[in-house]
Short mmCIF file of C-alpha atoms in Angstrom, two decimals:
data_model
loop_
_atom_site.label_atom_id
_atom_site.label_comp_id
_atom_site.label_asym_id
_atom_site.label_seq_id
_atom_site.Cartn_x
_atom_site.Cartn_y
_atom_site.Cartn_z
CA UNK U 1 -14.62 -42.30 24.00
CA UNK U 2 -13.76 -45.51 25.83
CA UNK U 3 -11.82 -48.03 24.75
CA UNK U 4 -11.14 -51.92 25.40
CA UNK U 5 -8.49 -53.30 26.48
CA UNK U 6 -8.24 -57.11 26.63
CA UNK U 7 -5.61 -58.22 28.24
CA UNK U 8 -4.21 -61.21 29.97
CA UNK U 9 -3.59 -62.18 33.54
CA UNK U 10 -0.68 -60.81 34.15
CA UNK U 11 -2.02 -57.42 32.43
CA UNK U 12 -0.28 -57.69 28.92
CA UNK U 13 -2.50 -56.23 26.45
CA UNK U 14 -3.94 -58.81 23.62
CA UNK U 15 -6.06 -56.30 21.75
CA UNK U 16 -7.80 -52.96 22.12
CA UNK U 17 -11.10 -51.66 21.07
CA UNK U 18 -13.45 -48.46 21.03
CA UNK U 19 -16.66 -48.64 22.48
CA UNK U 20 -19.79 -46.16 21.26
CA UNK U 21 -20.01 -46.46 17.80
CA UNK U 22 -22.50 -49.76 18.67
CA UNK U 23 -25.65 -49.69 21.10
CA UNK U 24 -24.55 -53.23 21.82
CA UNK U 25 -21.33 -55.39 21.51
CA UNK U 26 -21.72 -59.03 22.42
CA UNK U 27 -18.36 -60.68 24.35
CA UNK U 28 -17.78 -64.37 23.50
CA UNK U 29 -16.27 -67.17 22.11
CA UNK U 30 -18.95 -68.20 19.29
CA UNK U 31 -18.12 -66.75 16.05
CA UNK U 32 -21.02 -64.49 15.62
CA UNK U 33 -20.16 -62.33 19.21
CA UNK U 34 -18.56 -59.06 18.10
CA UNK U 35 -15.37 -59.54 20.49
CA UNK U 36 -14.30 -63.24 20.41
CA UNK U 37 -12.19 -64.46 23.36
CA UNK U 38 -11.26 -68.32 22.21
CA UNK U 39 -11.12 -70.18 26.00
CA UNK U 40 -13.35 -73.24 27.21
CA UNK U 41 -13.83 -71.31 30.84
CA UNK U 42 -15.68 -68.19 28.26
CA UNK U 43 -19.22 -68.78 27.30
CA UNK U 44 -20.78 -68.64 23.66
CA UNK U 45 -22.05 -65.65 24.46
CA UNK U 46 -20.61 -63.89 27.93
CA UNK U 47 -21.62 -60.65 28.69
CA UNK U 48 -22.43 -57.43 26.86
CA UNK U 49 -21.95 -54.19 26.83
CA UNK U 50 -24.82 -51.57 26.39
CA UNK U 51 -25.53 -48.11 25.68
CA UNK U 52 -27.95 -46.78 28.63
CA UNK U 53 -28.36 -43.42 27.67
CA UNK U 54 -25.16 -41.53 27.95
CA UNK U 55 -23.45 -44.85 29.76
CA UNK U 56 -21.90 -47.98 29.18
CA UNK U 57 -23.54 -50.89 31.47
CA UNK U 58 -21.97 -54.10 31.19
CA UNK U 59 -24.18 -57.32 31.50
CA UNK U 60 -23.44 -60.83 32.13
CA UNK U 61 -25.24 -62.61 30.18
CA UNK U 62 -25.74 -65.93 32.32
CA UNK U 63 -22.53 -66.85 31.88
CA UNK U 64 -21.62 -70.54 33.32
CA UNK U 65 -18.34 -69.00 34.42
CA UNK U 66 -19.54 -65.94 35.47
CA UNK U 67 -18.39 -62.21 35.18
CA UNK U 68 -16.13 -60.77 38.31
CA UNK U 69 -14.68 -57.59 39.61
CA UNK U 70 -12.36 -58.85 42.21
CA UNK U 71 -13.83 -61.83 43.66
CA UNK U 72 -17.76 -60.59 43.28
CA UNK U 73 -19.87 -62.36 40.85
CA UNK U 74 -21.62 -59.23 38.64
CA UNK U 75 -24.57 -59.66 36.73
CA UNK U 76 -24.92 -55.35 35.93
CA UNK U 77 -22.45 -52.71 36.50
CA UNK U 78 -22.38 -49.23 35.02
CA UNK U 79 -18.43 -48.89 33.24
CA UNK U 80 -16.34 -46.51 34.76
CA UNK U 81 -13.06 -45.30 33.80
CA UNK U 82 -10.45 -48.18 34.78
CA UNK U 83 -12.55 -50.82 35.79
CA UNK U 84 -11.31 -54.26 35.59
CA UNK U 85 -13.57 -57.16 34.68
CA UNK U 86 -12.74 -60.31 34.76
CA UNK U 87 -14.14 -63.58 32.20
CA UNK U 88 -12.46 -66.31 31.85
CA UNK U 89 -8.75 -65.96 31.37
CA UNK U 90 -9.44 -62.52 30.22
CA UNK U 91 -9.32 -59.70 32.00
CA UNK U 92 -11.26 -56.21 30.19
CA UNK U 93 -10.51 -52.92 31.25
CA UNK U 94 -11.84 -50.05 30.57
CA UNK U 95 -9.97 -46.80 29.64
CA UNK U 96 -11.48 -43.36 28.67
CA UNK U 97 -9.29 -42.26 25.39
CA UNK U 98 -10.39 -38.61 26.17
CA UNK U 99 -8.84 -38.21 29.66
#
């Protein structure tokens, strides 16, 4: 299963959740997004992650601030075990429990 991991910009973790129990889970700061990440530079609604068959894909979700993996602005990327995303102040990463 993968998990999570929101964590700051210097990489301490904030708070950790497991992924596949939902076909979606909406990333935000409005109160009705399933992960809420409270910061001006995060949109009501930010990106989401998806079932797509037997993967994750992450999806911005036109985001004012955009979604990055290094310096690239993403709009779709399939998740892959320790992949770092970046919104906001936030950075998510992505860690398969099972390994």
């Amino acid at each position: 299963m993968m998990e999570l991991h929101i964590c700051n910009q210097q990489g301490m973790l904030l708070r950790a959740y497991a992924l596949g129990d939902s076909t979606e889970v909406i990333i935000g700061r409005d109160d009705s997004c399933d992960i809420r990440i409270q910061a001006r530079s995060v949109s009501r609604e930010h990106c989401a992650i998806e079932t797509d068959g037997d993967n994750l894909v992450l999806r911005d979700l036109g985001s004012t601030g955009g979604t990055f993996m290094g310096d690239k602005r993403i709009d779709t990327v399939k998740v892959e075990n320790g992949m770092e995303v970046k919104i906001g102040p936030a950075v998510l990463k992505f860690i398969d429990s099972e390994i």
